[in-house]
Short mmCIF file of C-alpha atoms and ligand atoms in Angstrom, two decimals:
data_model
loop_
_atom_site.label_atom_id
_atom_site.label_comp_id
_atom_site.label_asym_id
_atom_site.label_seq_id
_atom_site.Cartn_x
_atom_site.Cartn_y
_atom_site.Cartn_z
CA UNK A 122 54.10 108.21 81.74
CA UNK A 123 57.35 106.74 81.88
CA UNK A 124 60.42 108.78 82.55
CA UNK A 125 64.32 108.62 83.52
CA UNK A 126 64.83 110.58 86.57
CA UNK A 127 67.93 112.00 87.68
CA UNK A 128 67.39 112.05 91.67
CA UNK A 129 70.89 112.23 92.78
CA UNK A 130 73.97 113.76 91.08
CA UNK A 131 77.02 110.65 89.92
CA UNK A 132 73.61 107.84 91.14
CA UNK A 133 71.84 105.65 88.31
CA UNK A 134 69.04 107.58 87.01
CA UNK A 135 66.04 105.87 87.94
CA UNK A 136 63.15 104.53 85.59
CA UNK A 137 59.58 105.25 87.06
CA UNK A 138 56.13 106.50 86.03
CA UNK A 139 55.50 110.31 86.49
CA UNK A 140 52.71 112.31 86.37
CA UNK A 141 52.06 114.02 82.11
CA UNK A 142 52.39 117.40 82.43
CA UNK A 143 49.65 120.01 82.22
CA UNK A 144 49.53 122.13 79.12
CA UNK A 145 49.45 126.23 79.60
CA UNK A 146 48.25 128.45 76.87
CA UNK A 147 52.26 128.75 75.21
CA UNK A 148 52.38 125.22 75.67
CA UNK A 149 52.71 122.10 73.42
CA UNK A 150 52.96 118.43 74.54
CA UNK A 151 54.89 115.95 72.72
CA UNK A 152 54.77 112.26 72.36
CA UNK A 153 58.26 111.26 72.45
CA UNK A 154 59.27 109.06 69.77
CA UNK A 155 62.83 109.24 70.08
CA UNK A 156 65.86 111.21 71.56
CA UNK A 157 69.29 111.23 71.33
CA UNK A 158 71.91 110.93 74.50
CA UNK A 159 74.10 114.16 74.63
CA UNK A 160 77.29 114.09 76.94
CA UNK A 161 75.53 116.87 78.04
CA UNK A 162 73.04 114.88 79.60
CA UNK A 163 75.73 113.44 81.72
CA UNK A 164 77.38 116.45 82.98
CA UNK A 165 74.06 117.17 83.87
CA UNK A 166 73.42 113.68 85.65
CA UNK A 167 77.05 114.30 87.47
CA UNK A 168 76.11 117.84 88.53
CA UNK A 169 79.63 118.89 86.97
CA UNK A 170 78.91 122.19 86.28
CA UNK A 171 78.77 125.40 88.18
CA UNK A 172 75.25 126.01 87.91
CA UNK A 173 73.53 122.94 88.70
CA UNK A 174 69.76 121.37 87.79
CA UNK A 175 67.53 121.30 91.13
CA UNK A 176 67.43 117.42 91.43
CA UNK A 177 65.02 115.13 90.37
CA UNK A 178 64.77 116.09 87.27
CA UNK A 179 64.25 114.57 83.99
CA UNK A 180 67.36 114.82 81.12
CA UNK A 181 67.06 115.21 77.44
CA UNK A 182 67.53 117.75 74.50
CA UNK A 183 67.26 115.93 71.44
CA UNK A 184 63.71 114.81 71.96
CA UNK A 185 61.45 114.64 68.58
CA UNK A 186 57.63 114.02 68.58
CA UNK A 187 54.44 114.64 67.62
CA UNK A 188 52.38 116.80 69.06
CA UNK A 189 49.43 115.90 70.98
CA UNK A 190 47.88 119.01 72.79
CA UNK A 191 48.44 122.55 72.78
CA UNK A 192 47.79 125.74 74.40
CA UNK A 193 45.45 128.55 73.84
CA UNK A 194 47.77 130.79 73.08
CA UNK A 195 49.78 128.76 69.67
CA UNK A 196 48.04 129.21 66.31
CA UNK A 197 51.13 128.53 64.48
CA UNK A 198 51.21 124.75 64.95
CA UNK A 199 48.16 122.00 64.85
CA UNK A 200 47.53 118.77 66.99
CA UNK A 201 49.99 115.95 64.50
CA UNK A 202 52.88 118.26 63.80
CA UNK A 203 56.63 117.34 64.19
CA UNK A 204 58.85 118.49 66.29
CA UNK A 205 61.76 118.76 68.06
CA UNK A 206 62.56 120.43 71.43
CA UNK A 207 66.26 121.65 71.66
CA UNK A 208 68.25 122.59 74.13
CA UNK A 209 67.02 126.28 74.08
CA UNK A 210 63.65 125.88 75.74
CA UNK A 211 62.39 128.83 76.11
CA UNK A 212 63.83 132.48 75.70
CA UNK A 213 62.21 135.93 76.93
CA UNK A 214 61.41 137.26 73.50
CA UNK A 215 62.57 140.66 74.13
CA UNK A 216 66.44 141.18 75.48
CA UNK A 217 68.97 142.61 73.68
CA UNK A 218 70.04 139.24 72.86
CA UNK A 219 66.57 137.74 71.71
CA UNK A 220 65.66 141.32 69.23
CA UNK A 221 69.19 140.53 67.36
CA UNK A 222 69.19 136.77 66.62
CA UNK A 223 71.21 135.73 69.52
CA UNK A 224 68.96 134.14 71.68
CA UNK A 225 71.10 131.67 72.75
CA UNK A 226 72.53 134.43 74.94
CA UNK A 227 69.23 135.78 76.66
CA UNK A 228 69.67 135.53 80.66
CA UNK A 229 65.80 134.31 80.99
CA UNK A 230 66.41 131.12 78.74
CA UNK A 231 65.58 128.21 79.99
CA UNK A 232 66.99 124.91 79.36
CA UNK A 233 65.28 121.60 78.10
CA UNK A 234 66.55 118.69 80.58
CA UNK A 235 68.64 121.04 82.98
CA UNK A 236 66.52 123.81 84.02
CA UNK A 237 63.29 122.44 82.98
CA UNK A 238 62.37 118.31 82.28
CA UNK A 239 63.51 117.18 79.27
CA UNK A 240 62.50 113.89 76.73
CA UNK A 241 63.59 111.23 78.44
CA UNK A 242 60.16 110.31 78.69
CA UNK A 243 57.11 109.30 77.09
CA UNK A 244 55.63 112.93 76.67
CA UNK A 245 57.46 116.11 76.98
CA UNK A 246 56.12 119.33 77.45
CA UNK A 247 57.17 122.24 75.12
CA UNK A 248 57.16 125.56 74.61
CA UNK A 249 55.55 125.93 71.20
CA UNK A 250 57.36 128.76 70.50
CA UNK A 251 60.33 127.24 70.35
CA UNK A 252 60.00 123.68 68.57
CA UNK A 253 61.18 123.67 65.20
CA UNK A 254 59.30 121.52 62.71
CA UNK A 255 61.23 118.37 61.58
CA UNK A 256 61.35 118.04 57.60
CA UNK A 257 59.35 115.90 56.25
CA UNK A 258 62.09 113.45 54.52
CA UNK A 259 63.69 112.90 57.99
CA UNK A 260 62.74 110.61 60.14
CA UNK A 261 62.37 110.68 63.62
CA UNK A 262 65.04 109.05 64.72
CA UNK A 263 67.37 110.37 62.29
CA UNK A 264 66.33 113.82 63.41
CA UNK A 265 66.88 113.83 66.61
CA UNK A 266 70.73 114.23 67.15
CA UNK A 267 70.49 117.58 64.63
CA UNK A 268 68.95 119.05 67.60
CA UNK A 269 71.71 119.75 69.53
CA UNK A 270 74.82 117.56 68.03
CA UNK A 271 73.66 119.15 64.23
CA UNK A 272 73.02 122.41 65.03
CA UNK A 273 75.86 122.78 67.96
CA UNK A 274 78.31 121.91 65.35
CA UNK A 275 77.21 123.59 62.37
CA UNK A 276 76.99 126.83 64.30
CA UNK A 277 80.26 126.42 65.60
CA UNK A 278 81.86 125.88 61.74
CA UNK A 279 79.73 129.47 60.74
CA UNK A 280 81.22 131.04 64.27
CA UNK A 281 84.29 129.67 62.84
CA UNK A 282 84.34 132.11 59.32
CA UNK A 283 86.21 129.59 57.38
CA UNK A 284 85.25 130.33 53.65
CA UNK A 285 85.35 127.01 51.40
CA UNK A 286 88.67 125.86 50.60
CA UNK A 287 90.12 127.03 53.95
CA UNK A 288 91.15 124.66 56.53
CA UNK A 289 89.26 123.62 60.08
CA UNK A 290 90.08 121.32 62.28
CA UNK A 291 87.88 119.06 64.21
CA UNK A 292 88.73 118.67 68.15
CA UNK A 293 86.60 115.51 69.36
CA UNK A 294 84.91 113.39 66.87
CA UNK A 295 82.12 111.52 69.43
CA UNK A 296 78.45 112.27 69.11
CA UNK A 297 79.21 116.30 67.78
CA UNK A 298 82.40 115.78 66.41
CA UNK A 299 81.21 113.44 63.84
CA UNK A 300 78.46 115.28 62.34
CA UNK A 301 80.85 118.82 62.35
CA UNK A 302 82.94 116.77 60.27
CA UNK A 303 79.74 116.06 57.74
CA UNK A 304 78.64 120.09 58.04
CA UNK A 305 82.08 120.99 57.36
CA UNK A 306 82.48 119.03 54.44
CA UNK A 307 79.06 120.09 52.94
CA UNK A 308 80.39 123.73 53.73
CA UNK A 309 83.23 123.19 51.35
CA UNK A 310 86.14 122.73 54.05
CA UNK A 311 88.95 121.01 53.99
CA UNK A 312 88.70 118.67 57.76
CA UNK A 313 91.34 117.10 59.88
CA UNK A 314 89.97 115.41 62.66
CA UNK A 315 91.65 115.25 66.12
CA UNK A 316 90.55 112.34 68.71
CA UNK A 317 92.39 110.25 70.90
CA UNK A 318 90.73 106.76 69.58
CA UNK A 319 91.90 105.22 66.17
CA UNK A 320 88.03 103.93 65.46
CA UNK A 321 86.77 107.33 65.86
CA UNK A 322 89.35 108.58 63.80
CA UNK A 323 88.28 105.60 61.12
CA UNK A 324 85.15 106.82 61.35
CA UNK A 325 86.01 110.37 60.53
CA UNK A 326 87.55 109.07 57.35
CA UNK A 327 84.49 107.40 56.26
CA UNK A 328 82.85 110.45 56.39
CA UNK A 329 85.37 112.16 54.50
CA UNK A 330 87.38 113.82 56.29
CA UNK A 331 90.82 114.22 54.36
CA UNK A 332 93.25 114.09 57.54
CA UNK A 333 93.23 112.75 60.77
CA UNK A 334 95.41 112.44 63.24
CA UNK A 335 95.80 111.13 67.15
CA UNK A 336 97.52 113.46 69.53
CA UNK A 337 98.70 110.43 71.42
CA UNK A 338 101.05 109.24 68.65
CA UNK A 339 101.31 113.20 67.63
CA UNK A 340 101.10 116.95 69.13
CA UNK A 341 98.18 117.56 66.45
CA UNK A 342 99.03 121.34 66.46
CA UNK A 343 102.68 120.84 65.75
CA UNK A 344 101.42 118.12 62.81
CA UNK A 345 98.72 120.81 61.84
CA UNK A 346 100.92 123.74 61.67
CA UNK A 347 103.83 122.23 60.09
CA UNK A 348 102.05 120.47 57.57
CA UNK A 349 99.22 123.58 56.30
CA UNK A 350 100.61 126.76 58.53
CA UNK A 351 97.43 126.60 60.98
CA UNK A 352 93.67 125.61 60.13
CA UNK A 353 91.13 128.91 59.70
CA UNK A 354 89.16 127.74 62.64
CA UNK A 355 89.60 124.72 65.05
CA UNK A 356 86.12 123.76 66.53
CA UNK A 357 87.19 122.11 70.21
CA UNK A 358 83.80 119.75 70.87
CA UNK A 359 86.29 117.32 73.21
CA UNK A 360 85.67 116.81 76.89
CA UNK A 361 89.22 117.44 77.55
CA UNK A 362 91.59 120.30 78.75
CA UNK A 363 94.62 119.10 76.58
CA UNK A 364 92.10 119.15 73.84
CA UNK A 365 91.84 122.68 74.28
CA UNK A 366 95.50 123.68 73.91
CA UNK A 367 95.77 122.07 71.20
CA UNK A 368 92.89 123.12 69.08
CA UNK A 369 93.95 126.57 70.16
CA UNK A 370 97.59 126.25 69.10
CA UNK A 371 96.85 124.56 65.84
CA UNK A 372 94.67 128.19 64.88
CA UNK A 373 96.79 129.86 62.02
CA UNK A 374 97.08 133.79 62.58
CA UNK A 375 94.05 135.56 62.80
CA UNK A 376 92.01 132.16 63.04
CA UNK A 377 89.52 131.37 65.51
CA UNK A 378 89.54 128.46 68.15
CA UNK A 379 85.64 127.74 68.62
CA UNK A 380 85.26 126.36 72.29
CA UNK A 381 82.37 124.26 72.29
CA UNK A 382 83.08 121.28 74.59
CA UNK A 383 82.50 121.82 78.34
CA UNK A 384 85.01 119.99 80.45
CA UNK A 385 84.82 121.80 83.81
CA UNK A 386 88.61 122.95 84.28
CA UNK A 387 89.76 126.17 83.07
CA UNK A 388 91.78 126.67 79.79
CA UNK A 389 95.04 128.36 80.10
CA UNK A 390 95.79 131.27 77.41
CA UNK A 391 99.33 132.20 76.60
CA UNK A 392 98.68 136.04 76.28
CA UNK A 393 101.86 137.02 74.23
CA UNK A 394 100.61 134.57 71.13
CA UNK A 395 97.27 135.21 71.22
CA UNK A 396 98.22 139.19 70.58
CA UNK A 397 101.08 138.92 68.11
CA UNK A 398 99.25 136.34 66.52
CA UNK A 399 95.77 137.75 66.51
CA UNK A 400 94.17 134.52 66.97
CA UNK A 401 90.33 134.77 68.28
CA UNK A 402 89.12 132.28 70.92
CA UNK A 403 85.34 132.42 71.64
CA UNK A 404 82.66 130.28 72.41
CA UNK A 405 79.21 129.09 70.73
CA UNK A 406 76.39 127.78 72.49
CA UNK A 407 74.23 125.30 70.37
CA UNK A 408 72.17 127.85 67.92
CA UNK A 409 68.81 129.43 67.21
CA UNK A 410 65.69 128.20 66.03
CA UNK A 411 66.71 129.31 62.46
CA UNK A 412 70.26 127.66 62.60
CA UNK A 413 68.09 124.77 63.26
CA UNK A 414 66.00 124.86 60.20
CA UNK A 415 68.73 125.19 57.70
CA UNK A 416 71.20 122.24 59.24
CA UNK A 417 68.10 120.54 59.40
CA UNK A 418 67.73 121.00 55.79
CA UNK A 419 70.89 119.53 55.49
CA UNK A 420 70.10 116.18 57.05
CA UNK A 421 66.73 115.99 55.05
CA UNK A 422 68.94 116.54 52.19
CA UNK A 423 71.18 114.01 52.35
CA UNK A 424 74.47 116.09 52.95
CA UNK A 425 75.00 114.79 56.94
CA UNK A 426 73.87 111.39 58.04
CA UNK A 427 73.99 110.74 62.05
CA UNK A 428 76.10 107.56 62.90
CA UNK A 429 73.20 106.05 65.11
CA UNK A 430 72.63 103.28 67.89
CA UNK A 431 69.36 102.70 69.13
CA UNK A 432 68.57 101.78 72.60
CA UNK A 433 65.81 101.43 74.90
CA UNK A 434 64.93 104.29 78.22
CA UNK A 435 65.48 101.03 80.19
CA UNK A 436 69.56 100.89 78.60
CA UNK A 437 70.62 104.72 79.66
CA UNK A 438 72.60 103.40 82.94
CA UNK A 439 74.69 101.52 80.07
CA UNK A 440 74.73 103.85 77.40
CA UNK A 441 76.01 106.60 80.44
CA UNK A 442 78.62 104.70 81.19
CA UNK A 443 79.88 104.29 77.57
CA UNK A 444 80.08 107.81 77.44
CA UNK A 445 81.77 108.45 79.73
CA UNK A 446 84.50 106.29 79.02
CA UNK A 447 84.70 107.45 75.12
CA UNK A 448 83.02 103.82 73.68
CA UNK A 449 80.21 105.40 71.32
CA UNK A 450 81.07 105.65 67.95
CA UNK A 451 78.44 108.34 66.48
CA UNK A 452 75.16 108.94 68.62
CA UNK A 453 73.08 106.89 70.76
CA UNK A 454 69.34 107.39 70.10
CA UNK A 455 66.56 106.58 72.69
CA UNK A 456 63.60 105.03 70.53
CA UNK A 457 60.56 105.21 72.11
P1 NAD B 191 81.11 112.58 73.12
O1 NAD B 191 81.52 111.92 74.39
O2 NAD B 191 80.23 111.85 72.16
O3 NAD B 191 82.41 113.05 72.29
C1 NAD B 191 83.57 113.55 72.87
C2 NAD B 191 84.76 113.08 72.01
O4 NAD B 191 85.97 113.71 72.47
C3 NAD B 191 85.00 111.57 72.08
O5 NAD B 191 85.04 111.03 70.78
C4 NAD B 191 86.36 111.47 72.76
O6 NAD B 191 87.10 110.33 72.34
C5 NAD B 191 87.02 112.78 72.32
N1 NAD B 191 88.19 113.17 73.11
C6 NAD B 191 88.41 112.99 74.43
N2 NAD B 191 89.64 113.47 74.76
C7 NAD B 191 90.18 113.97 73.63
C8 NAD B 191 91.41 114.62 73.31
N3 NAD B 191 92.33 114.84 74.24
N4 NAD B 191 91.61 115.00 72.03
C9 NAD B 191 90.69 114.79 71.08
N5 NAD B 191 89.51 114.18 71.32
C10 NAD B 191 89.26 113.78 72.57
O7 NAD B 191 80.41 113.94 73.57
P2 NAD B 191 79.42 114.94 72.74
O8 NAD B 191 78.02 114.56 73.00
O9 NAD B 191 79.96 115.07 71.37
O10 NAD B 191 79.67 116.31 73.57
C11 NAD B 191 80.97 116.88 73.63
C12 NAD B 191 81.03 118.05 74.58
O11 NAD B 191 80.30 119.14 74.01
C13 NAD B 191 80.41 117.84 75.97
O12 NAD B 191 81.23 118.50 76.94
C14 NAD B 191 79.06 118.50 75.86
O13 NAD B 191 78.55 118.92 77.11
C15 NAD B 191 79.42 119.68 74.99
N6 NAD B 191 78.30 120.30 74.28
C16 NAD B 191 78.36 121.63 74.07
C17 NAD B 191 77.37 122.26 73.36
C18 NAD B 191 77.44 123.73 73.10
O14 NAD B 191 76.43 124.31 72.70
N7 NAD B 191 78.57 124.38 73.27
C19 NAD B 191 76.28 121.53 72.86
C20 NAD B 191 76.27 120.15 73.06
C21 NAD B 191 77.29 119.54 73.76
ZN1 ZN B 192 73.49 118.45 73.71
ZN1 ZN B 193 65.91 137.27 75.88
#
């Protein structure tokens, strides 16, 4: 099959055929039909973080396909059916984390196109215990970015706690941003959206988002608290460090600033506001198979529509590139 292949960290990922992998009995095997370019992906390809993937490997979390073989040991899904495979692999099943609906926590997870190969290729393998089944009024394209830009954002807005009406404030509005500002909207929100590009910040007021403002021409948090006292929760999905402070310091008191963006620096904390004010900070990590099913829902309903672009395996040198320097407006999908 054919397959992107990450063989050195901050190096073009290289196109080549690779063996199909062999199905075990918890196993499925999908044929890719599309999946969508998270800046993940790149961190991953750049070996920015402090765990790193053991190299080659092959990136990719939003894959969707169908399924084409399956192990002995999966009775819940049949040759045809389809799915996605997210970010969250593979859990153990039986942690403390796992046995109370947080297995996005569970040490033993591992990761689609980090710790394990992901879909940028022709077929990925699966665990079938772990693919959610794509609704049937989305297609596969469309579907893809929900499984990790969709549900990544929509669990940050619930991690969040605003109740409708309230306040949030969107910190990044790229490939997650963009969609958050959708959930949050169907949620019953009120949205200001933060990004340092005016046609991202177009774009968030196309999808409705009633404020928006650029921290280059404005400190957003001084804007945001003078104009509305503070949002409820400010969901931070920008690769920046700046980004950060601010979201934090536009939280109103006893709000929550929802890191979900993984630049590698360190975010500084002034500890004297963060008591007297009793703001929260805390992260989320995409979601769980059953956050996936209901923002799924959402896209099959019509409520939250991915901005897409799509692109060939044979582009993602390009599209990597774009990324990095903040040119995509929406998501990029791979289209197989
Ligand atoms: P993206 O590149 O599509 O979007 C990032 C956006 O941030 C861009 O629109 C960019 O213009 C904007 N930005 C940059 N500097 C800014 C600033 N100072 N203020 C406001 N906006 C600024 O990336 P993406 O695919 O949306 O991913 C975003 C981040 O989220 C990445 O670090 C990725 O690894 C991370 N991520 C986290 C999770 C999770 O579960 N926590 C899941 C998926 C992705
Ligand atoms: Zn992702
Ligand atoms: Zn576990």
């Amino acid at each position: 099959m054919k397959a992107a292949v990450v063989k050195e960290f901050k190096k073009d990922l290289s196109i080549e055929e690779v063996v199909i992998p062999e199905v075990k009995e918890h196993d499925v095997l999908v044929k890719i039909k599309a999946c969508g370019v998270c800046h993940t992906d790149l961190h991953a390809a750049h070996g920015d973080w402090p765990v790193k993937p053991t190299l080659p490997f092959i990136p990719g979390h939003e894959g969707v396909g169908e399924i084409v073989a399956i192990g002995s040991n999966i009775s819940h899904l049949k040759v045809g059916d389809r799915v996605g495979i997210p970010w969250l692999y593979t859990a153990c099943g039986h942690c403390e984390y796992c046995l109370t609906g947080r297995e996005t926590l569970c040490h033993h997870q591992k990761n689609a196109g980090y710790s394990v190969d992901g879909s940028y290729a022709e077929y990925c393998l699966a665990d079938g215990r772990y693919v959610v089944k794509i609704p049937e009024a989305l297609g596969y394209v469309e579907a893809a970015p929900i499984f990790c830009a969709g549900v990544t954002t929509y669990k940050a807005l619930k991690v969040g706690e605003a109740k409708a009406g309230d306040w949030v404030a969107i910190y990044g509005i790229g490939g997650l941003g963009h969609l958050a500002v959708q959930y949050a909207k169907a949620m019953g929100f009120k949205v200001v959206a933060v990004d340092t590009f005016d046609e991202k910040l177009e774009l968030a007021t196309s999808l409705s988002a009633d404020l928006t403002i650029n921290p280059k021409v404005e400190d957003s948090a001084d804007f945001i608290q003078r104009e509305f006292g503070g949002v409820q929760a400010s969901i931070c999905t920008a690769v920046s460090k700046p980004a950060f402070s601010e979201a934090y310091r536009a939280v109103k008191r006893g709000g929550k600033c929802v890191a979900v963006g993984l630049p590698p620096e360190k975010m500084e904390v002034p500890i004297f506001d963060t008591v007297l004010n009793g703001v929260s900070i805390v992260g989320s990590i995409v979601g769980t198979r059953k956050d996936l099913q209901e923002c799924l829902e959402f896209a099959a309903d019509g409520k939250v529509k991915t901005i897409i672009e799509t692109v060939k395996m044979d582009d993602i040198n390009r599209v990597f590139e774009d990324l990095e320097q903040g040119k995509i407006n929406g998501r990029i999908v791979i289209e197989f």
